[in-house]
Each structure stands twice: as structure tokens, then as C-alpha cells.
Tab-separated table of C-alpha atoms in Angstrom:
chain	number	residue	atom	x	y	z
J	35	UNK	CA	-34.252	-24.787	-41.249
J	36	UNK	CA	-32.512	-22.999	-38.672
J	37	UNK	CA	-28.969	-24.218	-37.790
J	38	UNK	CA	-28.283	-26.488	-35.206
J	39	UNK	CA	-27.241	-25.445	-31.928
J	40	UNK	CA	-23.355	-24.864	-31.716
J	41	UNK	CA	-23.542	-27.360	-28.208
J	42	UNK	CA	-26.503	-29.154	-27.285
J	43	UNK	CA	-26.255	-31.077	-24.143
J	44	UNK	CA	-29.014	-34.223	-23.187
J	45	UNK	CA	-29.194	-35.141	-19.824
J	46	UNK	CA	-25.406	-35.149	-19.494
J	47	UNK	CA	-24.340	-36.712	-15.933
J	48	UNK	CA	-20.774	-37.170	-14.716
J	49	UNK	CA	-20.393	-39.241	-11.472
J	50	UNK	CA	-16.981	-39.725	-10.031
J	51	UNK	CA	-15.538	-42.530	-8.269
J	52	UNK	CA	-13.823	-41.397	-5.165
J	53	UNK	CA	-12.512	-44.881	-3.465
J	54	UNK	CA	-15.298	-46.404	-5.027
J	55	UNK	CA	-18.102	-44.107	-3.704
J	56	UNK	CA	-19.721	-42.892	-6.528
J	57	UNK	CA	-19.889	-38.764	-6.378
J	58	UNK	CA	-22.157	-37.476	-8.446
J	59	UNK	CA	-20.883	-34.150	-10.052
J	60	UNK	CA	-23.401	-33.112	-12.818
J	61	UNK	CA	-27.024	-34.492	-12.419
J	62	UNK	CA	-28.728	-34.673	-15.910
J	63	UNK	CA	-27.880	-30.859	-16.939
J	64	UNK	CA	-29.366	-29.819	-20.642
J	65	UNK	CA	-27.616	-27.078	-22.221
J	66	UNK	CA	-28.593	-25.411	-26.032
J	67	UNK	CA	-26.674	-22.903	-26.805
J	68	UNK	CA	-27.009	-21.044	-30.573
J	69	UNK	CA	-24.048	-19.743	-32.559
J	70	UNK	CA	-22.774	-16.468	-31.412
J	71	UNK	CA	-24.294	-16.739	-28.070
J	72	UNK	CA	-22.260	-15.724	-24.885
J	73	UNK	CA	-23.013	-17.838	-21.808
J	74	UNK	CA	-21.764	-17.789	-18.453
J	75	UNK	CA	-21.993	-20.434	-16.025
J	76	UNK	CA	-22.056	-19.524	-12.238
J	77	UNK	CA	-22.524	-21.311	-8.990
J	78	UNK	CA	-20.801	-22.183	-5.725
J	79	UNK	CA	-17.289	-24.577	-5.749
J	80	UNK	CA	-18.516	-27.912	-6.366
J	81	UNK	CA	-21.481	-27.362	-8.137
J	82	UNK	CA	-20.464	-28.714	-11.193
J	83	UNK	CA	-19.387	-25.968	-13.168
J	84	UNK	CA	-15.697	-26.917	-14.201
J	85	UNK	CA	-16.887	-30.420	-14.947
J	86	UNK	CA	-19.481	-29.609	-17.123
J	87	UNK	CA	-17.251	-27.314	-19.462
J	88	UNK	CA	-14.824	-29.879	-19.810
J	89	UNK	CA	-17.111	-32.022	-20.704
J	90	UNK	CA	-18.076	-29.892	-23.582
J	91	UNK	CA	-14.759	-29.776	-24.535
J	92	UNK	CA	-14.135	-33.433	-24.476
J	93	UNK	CA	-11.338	-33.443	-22.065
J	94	UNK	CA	-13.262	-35.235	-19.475
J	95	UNK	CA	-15.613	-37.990	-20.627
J	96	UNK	CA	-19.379	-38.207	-19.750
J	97	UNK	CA	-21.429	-40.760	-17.785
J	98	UNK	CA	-24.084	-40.619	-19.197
J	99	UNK	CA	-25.964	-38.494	-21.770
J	100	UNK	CA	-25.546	-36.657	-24.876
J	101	UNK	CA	-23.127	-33.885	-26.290
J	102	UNK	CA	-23.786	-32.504	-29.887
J	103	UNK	CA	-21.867	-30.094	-31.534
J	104	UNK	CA	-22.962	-28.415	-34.500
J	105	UNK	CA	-25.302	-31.081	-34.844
J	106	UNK	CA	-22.981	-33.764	-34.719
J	107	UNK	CA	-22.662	-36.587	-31.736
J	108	UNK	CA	-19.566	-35.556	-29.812
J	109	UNK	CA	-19.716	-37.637	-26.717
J	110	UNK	CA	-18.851	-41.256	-28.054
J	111	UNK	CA	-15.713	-39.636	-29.984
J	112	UNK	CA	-12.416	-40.963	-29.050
J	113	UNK	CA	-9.565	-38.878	-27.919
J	114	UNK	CA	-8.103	-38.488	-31.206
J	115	UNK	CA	-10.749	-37.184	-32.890
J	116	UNK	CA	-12.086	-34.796	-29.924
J	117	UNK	CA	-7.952	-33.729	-30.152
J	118	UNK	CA	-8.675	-33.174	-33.881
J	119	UNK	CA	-11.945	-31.389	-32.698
J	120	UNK	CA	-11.062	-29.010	-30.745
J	121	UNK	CA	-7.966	-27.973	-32.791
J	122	UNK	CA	-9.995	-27.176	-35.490
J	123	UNK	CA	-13.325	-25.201	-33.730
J	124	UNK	CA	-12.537	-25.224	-29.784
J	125	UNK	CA	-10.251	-22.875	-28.197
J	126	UNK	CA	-10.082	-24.071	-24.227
J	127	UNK	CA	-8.708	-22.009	-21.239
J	128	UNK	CA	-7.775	-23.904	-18.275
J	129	UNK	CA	-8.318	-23.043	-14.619
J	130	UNK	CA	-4.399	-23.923	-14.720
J	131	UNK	CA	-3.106	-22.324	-17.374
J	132	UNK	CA	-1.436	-25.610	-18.992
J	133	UNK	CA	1.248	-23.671	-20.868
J	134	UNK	CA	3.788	-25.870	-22.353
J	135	UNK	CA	6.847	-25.309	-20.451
J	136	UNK	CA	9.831	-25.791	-22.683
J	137	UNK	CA	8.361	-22.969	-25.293
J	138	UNK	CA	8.338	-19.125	-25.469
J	139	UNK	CA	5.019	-17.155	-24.760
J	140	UNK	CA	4.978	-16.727	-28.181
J	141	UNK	CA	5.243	-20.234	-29.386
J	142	UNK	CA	2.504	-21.543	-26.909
J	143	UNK	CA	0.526	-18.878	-28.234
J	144	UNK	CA	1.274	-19.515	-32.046
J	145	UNK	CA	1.438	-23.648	-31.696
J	146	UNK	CA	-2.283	-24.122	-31.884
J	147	UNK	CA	-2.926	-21.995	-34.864
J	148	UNK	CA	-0.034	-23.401	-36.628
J	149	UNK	CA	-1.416	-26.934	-35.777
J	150	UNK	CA	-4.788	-25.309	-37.362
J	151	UNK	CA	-3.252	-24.919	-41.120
J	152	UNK	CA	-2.164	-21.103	-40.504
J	153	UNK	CA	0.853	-19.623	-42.218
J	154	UNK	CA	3.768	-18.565	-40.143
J	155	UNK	CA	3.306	-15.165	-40.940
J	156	UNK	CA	-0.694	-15.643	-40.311
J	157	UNK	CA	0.252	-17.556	-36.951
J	158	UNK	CA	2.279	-14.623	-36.204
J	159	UNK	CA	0.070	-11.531	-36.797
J	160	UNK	CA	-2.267	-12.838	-34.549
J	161	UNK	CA	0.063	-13.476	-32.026
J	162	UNK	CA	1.114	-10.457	-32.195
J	163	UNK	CA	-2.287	-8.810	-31.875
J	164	UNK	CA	-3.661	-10.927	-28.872
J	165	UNK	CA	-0.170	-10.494	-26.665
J	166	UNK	CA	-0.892	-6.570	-27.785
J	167	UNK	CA	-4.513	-6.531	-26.269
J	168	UNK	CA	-3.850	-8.324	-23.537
J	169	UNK	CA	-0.559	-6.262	-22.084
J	170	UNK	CA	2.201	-9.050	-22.935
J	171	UNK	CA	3.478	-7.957	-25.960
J	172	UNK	CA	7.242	-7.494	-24.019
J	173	UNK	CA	6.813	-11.205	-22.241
J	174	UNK	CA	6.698	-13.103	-26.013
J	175	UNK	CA	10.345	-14.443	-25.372
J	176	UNK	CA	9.777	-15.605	-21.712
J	177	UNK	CA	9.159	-19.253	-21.055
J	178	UNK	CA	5.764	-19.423	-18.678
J	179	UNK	CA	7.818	-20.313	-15.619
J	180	UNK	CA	9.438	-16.387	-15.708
J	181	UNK	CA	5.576	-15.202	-15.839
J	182	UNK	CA	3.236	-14.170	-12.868
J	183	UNK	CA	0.263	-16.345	-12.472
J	184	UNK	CA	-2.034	-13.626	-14.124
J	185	UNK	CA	0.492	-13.002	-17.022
J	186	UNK	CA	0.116	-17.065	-17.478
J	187	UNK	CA	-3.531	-16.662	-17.553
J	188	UNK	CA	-3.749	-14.058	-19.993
J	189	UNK	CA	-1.340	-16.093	-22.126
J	190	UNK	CA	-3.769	-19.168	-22.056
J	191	UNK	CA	-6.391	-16.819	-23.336
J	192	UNK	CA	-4.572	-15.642	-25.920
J	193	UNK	CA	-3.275	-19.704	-27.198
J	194	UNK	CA	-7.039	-20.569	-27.249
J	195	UNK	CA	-8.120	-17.619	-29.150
J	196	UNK	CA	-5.002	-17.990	-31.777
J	197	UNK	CA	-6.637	-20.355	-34.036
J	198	UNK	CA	-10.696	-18.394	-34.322
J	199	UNK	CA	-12.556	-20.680	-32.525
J	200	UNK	CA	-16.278	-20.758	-33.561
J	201	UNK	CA	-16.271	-22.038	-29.420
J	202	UNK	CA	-14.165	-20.934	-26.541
J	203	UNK	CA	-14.710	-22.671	-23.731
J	204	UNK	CA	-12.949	-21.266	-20.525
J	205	UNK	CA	-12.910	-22.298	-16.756
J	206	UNK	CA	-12.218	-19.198	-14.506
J	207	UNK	CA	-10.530	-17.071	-17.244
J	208	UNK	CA	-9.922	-14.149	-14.816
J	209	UNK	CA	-9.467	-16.190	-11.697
J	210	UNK	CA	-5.692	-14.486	-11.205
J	211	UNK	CA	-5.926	-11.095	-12.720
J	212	UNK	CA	-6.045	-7.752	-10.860
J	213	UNK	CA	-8.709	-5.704	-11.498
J	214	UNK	CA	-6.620	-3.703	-14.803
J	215	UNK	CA	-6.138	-6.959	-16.183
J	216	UNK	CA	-9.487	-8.526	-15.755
J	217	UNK	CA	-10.192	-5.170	-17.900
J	218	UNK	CA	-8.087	-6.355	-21.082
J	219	UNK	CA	-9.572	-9.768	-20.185
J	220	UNK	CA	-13.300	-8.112	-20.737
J	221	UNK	CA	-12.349	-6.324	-24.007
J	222	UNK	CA	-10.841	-8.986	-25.816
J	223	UNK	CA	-13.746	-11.287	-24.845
J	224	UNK	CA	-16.394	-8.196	-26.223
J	225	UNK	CA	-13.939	-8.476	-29.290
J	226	UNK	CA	-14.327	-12.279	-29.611
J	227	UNK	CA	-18.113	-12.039	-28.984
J	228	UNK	CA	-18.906	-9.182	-31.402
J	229	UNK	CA	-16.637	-11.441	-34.432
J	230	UNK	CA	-19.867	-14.363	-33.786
J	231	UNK	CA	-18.003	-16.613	-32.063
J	232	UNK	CA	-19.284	-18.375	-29.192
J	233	UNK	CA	-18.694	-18.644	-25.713
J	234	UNK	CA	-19.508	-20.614	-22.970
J	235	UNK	CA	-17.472	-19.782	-19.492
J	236	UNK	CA	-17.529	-20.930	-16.354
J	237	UNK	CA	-16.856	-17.727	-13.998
J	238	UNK	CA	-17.111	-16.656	-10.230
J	239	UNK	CA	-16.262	-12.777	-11.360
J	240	UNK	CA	-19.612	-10.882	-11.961
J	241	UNK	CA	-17.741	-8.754	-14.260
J	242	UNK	CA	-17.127	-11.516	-16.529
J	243	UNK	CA	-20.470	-12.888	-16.019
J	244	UNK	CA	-21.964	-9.688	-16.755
J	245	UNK	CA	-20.483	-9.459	-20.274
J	246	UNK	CA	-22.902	-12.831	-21.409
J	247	UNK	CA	-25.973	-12.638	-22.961
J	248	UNK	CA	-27.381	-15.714	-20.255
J	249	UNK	CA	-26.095	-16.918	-17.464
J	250	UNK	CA	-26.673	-20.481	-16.259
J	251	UNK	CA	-26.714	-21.292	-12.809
J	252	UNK	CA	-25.861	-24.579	-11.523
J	253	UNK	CA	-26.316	-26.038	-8.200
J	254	UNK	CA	-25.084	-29.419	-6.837
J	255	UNK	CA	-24.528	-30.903	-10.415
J	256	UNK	CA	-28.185	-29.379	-11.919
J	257	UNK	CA	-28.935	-26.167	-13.563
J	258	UNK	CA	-30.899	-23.973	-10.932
J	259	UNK	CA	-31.479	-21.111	-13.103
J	260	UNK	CA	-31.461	-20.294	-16.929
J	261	UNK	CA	-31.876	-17.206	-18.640
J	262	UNK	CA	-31.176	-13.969	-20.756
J	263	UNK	CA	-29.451	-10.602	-18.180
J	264	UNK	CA	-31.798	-8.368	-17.789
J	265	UNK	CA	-32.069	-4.299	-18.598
J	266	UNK	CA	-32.220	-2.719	-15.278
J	267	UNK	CA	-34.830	-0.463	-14.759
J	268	UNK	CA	-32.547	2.294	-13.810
J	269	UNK	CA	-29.884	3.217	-16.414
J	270	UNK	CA	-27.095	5.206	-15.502
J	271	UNK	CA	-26.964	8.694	-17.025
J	272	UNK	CA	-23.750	8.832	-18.098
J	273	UNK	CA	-21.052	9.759	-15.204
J	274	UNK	CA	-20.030	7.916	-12.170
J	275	UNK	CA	-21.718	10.237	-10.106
J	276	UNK	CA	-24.740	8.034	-10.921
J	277	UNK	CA	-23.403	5.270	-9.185
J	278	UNK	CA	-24.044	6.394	-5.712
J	279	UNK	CA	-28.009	6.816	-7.083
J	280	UNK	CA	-27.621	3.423	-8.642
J	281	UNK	CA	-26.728	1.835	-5.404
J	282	UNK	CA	-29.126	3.872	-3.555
H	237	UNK	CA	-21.744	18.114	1.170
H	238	UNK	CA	-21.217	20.046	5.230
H	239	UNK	CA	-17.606	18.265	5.505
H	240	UNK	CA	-16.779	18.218	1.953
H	241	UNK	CA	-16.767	22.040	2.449
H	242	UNK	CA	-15.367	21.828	5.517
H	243	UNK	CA	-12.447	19.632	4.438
H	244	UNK	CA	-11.592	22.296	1.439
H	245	UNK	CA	-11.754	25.117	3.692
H	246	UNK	CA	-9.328	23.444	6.237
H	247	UNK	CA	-7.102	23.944	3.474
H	248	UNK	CA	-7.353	27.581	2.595
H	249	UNK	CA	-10.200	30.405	3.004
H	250	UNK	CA	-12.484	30.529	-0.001
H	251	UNK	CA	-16.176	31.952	-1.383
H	252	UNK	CA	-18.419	29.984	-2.549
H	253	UNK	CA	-17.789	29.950	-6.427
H	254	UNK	CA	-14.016	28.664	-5.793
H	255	UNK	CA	-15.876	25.965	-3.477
H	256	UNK	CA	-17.863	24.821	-6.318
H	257	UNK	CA	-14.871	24.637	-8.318
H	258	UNK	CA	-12.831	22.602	-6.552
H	259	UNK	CA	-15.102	20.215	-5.594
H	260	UNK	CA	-16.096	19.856	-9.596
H	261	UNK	CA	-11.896	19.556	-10.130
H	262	UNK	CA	-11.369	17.168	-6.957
H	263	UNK	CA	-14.471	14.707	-7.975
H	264	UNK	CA	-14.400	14.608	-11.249
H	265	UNK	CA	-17.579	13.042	-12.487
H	266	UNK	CA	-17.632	10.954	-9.587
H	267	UNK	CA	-19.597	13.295	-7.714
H	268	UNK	CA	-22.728	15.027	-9.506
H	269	UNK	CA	-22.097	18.769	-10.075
H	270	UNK	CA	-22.994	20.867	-6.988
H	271	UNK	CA	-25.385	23.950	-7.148
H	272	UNK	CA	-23.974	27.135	-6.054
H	273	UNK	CA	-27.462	27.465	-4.336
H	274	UNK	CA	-27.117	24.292	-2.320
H	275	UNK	CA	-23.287	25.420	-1.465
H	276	UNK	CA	-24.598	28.855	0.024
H	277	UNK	CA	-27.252	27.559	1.691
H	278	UNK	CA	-24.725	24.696	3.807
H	279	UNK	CA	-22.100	27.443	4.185
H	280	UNK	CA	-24.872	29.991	6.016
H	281	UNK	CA	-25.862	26.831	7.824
H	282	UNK	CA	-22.169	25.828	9.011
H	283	UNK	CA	-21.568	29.195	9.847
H	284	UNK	CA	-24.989	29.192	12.178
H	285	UNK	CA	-23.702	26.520	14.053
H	286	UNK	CA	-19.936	28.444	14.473
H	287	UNK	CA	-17.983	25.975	12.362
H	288	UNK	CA	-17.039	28.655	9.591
H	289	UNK	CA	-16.953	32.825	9.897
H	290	UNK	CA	-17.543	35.023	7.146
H	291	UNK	CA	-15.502	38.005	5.945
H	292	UNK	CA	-16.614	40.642	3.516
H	293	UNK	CA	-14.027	41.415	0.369
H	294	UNK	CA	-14.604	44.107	-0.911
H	295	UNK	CA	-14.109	44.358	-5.052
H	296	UNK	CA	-14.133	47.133	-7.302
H	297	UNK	CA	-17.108	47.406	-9.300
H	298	UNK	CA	-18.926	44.409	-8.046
H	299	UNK	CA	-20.750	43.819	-4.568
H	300	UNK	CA	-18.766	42.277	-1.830
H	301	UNK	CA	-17.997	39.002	-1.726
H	302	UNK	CA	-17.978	36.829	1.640
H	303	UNK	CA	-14.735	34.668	1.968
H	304	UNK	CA	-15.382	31.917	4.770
H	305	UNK	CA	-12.715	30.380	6.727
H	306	UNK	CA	-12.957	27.227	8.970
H	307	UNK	CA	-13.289	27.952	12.998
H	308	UNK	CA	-11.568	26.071	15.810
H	309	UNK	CA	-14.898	24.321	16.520
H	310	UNK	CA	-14.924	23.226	12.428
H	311	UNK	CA	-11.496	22.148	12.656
H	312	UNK	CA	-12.739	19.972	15.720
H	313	UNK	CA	-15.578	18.577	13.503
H	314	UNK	CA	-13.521	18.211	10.670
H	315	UNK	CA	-11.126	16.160	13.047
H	316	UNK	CA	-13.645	14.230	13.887
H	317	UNK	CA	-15.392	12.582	11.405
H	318	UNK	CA	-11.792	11.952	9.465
H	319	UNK	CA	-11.065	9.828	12.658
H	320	UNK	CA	-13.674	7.856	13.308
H	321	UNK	CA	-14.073	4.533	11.222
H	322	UNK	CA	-17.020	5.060	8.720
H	323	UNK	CA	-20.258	2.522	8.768
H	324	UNK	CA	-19.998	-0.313	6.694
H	325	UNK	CA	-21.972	-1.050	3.857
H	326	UNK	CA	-26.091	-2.629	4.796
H	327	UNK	CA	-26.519	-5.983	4.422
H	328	UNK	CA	-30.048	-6.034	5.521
H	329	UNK	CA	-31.329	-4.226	3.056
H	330	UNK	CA	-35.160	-4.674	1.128
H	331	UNK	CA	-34.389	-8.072	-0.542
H	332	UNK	CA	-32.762	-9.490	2.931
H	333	UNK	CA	-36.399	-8.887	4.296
H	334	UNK	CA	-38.062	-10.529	1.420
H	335	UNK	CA	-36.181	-13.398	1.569
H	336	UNK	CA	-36.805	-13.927	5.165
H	337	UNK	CA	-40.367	-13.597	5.356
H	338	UNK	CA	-41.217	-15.153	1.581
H	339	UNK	CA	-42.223	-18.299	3.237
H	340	UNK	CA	-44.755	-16.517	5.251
H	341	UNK	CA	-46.640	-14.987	2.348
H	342	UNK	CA	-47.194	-18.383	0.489
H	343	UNK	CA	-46.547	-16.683	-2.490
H	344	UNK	CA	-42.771	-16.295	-3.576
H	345	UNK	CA	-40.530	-19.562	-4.074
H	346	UNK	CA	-36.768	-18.447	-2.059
H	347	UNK	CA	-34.966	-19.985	-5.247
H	348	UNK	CA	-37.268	-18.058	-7.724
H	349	UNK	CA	-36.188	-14.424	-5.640
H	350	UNK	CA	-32.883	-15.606	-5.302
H	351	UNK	CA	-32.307	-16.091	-9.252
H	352	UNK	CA	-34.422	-12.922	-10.019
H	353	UNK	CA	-32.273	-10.937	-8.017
H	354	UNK	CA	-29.076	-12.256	-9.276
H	355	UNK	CA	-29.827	-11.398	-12.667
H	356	UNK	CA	-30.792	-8.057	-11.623
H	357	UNK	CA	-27.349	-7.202	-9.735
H	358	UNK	CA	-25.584	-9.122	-13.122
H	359	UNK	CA	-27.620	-6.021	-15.044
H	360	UNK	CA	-26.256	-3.726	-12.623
H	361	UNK	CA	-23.251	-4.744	-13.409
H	362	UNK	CA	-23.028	-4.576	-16.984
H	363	UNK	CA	-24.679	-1.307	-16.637
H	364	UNK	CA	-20.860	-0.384	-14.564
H	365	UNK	CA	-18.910	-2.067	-17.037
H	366	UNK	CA	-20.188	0.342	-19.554
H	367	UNK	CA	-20.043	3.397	-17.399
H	368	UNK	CA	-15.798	2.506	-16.811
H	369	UNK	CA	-15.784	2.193	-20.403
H	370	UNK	CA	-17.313	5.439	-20.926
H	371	UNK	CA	-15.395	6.850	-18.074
H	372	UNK	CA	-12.578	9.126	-18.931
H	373	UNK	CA	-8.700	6.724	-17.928
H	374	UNK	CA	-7.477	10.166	-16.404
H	375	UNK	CA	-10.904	10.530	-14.186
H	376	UNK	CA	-9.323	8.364	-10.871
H	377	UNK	CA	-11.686	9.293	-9.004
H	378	UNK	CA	-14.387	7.983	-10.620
H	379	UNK	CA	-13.431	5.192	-11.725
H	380	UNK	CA	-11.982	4.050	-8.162
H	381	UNK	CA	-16.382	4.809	-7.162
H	382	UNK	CA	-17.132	2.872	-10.524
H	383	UNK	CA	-14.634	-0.006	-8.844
H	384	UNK	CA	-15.814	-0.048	-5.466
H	385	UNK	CA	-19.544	-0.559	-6.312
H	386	UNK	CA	-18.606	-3.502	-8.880
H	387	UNK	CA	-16.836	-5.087	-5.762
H	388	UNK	CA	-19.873	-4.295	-3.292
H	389	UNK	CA	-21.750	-5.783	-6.263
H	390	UNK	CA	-19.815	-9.315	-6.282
H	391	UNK	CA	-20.160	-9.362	-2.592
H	392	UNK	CA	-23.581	-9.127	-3.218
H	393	UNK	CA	-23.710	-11.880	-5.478
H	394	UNK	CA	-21.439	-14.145	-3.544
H	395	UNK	CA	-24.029	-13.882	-0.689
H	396	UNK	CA	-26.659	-14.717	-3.234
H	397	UNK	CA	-24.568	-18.321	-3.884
H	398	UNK	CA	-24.379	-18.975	-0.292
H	399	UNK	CA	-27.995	-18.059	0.546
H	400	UNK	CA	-28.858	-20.480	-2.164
H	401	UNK	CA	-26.735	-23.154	-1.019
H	402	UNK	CA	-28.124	-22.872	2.608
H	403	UNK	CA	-31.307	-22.581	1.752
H	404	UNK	CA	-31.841	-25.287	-0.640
């Protein structure tokens, strides 16, 4: 038997109450996604998209429907236990960053893998090696208020990835990065894909999107389109030259 | 390729083999490798049309060898086209058509075109991402083309949302 699906999603709905008019956000979206899968979610502002990951990641609870992760029922968990949860196997980046304020880079980054079980040294090292890939490696003794909004960013990456997630969930992970950082952004996310782990991300940046195996498109709260990225017919050659033939 | 040569001459006199050369240096591998053939051939036709002259060298051993220099009237050319804003890019391209007139045919659902082509410019793009990666970090140049088609890509794609969202 094959293993279950890392996150499977059943007719999940989330309908806000805005001054009591109910506004419905996600409209009975089912989501499968297998172990080691990248997925990108796309789709204009409001469509759902940010919702729907949180969701997943239990930090905003469901209306209706199902969430099941690793083939366990996830949705009717309390707080506690989705806090346990997602310490253990979730790694989350917010759209806001959500750095603690009174710590250094390097303790928001090592906090959640220490939390996990990991040695100092352990907790550390891999500190160490995400702040490296990602450019920060001289901001580790800044608090997050000395940091640019894309150096915050990048550090929120690198706190969810500190303890291995088998999931990272992230909402706009290169929503504030220039183009060179967007590029460490897209390497360390290859990294984390080609180690098995799985990711589901909610992004606007076709870069980004372009990295996933399938991209989900969602539409006022319901999943428009649903499938694997293509090969295009026309590969280029090998030099940028290409590109103008490409576009052509 | 006419005012690529013409810009390079506007900075000194040169034959044709230098041309190539510094076009190769200047581009990088943003530009494909020009044929000597192709350079002669624009260089006889910009001097037909009195934007460049021709002088014989004469070498030792070897046949002459024509150094061409840019004219008054090239220089005005030149002038020109650096001036004047360049078009910008076509928005009503093939798939703009399609998406009009798809209703007409009866055939093609808007939403069904709309998704196929997204994934197509998302394959595109990953086919970029892996040319920058393969792209040399010294090689500007081409990586700054590389850049400006993954941008004219997302545009792309953020029209795609907002046709969908109108259209719907």
C-alpha cells in the first residue's frame, strides 16, 4: 500500500464573518499532495490562497471540511497539539515575517530546532548553513528590527527550514526580495526539494512558481486549475542568446 | 546587426574580423555569434547607402584589407535611433487573438486556454531559471537579457490572472 498523502484536503471551506456578513474565502477546495512533491499555489489577491495554506498549517481553523496529514485527521486538533504539530513536521513562512523581536537572527533561527530535540551544536550548524545560503551569515547578531524587510524574509525562511520539515508551508516567501535574493531564495528551496521534503507555497513570483512540480490555481475560494508544468516544446540551447528565439 | 556595427564603428575605424570580435566580447552569450559573412554583407550594404566608407590597408604578405569608418550621414543614423524611445513590448500577440475570438469557434472553453497557457509561460520560465543557472555570474550581459524576459514573462502571467478574473 502506497503511503498516504503528506496533506489531503476534503472539501475544506473557510467563510469569514465580516460584521456578521458571512465572506466566503475558500469554497470546498480538495488538495492531495504526495511526499516530496513541490506545489505552488497561484491566483489573484483574494482568491483564497493565503487562507488555504494556513489552514494546512493549522493556524487558522476550517469551516468546514477535512485536513489529513500523513493520514491522520488534522482539522479537529486543538491548538496545542497543531503547536506540537507543526514543531515537529511543519516549517511555516509568514507573509509577515513574525520574527520574535527580543532575539538575535540567530536565535529566531535556532529556537525552533532547539524546541525540535536538536543539540546546541546541531541547532547551530544548521544555522549556520541556512544564514550562509541565504546571504545573512554577518546579520546573526542583529535583532529583526535592525534588518531590511527582505533580510527579515530570508530569515523566516531560514527559522522554518531549521528543524527539516517533511512540510514547508510558505505564504509569499519572496514577496520582498530583489531579484539576487529571490535567487538564494530559489536555490535553497531546489536544496529543500531535492532532500524529499515537501512543499506547498502560495506565490505571485513565476520564478518561484516555476521551481514546483504543479501548480494549483485558485480562483474566488475554488481551485480553477490543477496540474503538473509542462516541457516546452522549445528548449533553450544553452546560451542566453536563445532567449530572444525563445520569446520570438 | 546595421546599428550594432554602426554603434562600434562610431567608436573607432575597424575591418570586419575586429567587428566580429567585439561584438562576441561586448554580448557575451547574450547575443548568438555573428558570421563574418553576414557582417560583410551589412557593412557593403551600409556603405551602399553612404553611412560607412571603405579604405584599403595594405599588409605585407596578405591581400588588402578594407578598414570602414562611420560617415556624417551614419553618425546622423546612429544619432537617431539612440534617441528615439524604442517600441514597447506586443501585447496582442497570437494567444490575445485566440482568446478573443474562442467564443466564436464553439470549440475552446476561455478558462481551459487561459490555464493551458499559463502553464506553458510557467515552462518557459523554468526553462530561464536553468539557463541563469547555467549562465556564467561574470556574463552581465546575459544574464540582464535572461532577467528581462523572466520579468516580460510575469507580466505575462499577471495579465493571465486578470484576464481570468474578468472573464469569469
Amino acid at each position: 500500500m502506497s503511503p498516504p498523502p503528506v496533506v489531503h484536503a476534503v472539501n475544506l471551506v473557510k467563510i469569514y464573518q465580516n460584521g456578521g456578513v458571512p465572506v466566503p474565502a475558500v469554497r470546498g477546495v480538495d488538495l492531495r499532495v504526495e511526499a516530496g512533491q513541490f506545489v505552488a499555489i497561484t491566483g489573484p489577491s483574494g482568491s483564497g490562497k493565503s487562507t488555504l495554506v494556513h489552514m494546512l498549517g493549522g493556524l487558522d481553523t476550517r469551516t468546514s471540511g477535512e485536513i489529513w496529514l500523513d493520514g491522520k485527521r488534522a482539522d479537529t486538533l486543538g491548538e496545542s497539539a497543531w503547536a506540537l504539530l507543526r514543531r515537529q513536521k511543519i516549517g511555516f513562512v509568514f507573509q509577515f515575517f513574525n520574527l520574535v523581536a527580543n532575539m538575535t537572527v540567530a536565535d529566531n533561527v535556532e529556537l525552533p530546532a532547539l524546541l525540535a530535540g536538536a543539540s546546541a551544536r546541531e541547532a547551530r550548524e544548521r544555522r549556520e548553513h541556512l544564514l550562509g545560503e541565504l546571504g545573512l551569515t554577518d546579520r546573526a547578531d542583529a535583532s529583526p528590527a535592525q534588518l531590511a524587510g527582505g533580510e527579515q524574509q530570508r530569515v523566516a525562511l531560514a527559522r522554518a527550514l531549521a528543524n527539516r520539515p517533511s512540510l514547508l508551508l510558505a505564504d509569499e516567501p519572496t514577496g520582498n526580495l530583489d531579484s539576487r535574493n529571490t535567487r538564494d531564495v530559489l536555490r535553497l528551496l531546489g536544496e529543500v526539494h531535492r532532500d524529499g521534503q515537501t512543499v506547498i507555497l502560495v506565490t505571485h513570483d513565476a520564478r518561484v512558481a516555476s521551481l514546483a512540480d504543479r501548480v494549483v490555481s485558485l480562483l474566488d475560494g475554488e481551485i480553477v486549475d490543477d496540474g503538473f508544468i509542462g516541457a516546452t516544446r522549445r528548449r533553450p540551447r544553452g546560451t542566453a542568446g536563445d532567449v530572444v528565439e525563445l520569446r520570438g | 546587426m546595421r546599428l550594432s556595427l554602426l554603434a562600434l564603428l562610431a567608436k573607432e575605424p575597424a575591418h570586419g574580423y575586429e567587428l566580429k570580435q567585439a561584438l562576441e566580447q561586448i554580448f557575451g552569450s547574450a547575443y548568438p555569434p555573428p558570421n563574418i559573412g553576414q557582417i560583410y554583407v551589412t557593412l557593403g550594404r551600409l556603405e551602399k547607402d553612404g553611412l560607412v566608407r571603405a579604405v584599403d590597408v595594405e599588409q605585407s604578405n596578405r591581400p588588402n584589407k578594407k578598414v570602414y569608418y562611420l560617415t556624417a550621414a551614419g553618425r546622423d543614423a546612429l544619432d537617431a535611433w539612440v534617441d528615439e524611445p524604442t517600441e514597447g513590448p506586443r501585447v496582442r500577440d497570437e494567444f490575445f487573438m485566440k482568446l478573443v475570438l474562442a467564443p466564436m469557434t464553439g470549440i475552446a472553453d476561455r478558462m481551459a486556454l487561459i490555464n493551458r497557457q499559463r502553464r506553458h509561460y510557467l515552462g518557459l520560465m523554468r526553462d530561464l531559471n536553468e539557463l541563469a543557472d547555467r549562465t556564467d555570474r561574470e556574463d552581465y550581459v546575459a544574464l540582464l537579457l535572461i532577467e528581462g524576459a523572466m520579468l516580460h514573462l510575469q507580466a505575462d502571467l499577471d495579465w493571465l490572472e486578470r484576464c481570468q478574473e474578468d472573464l469569469s
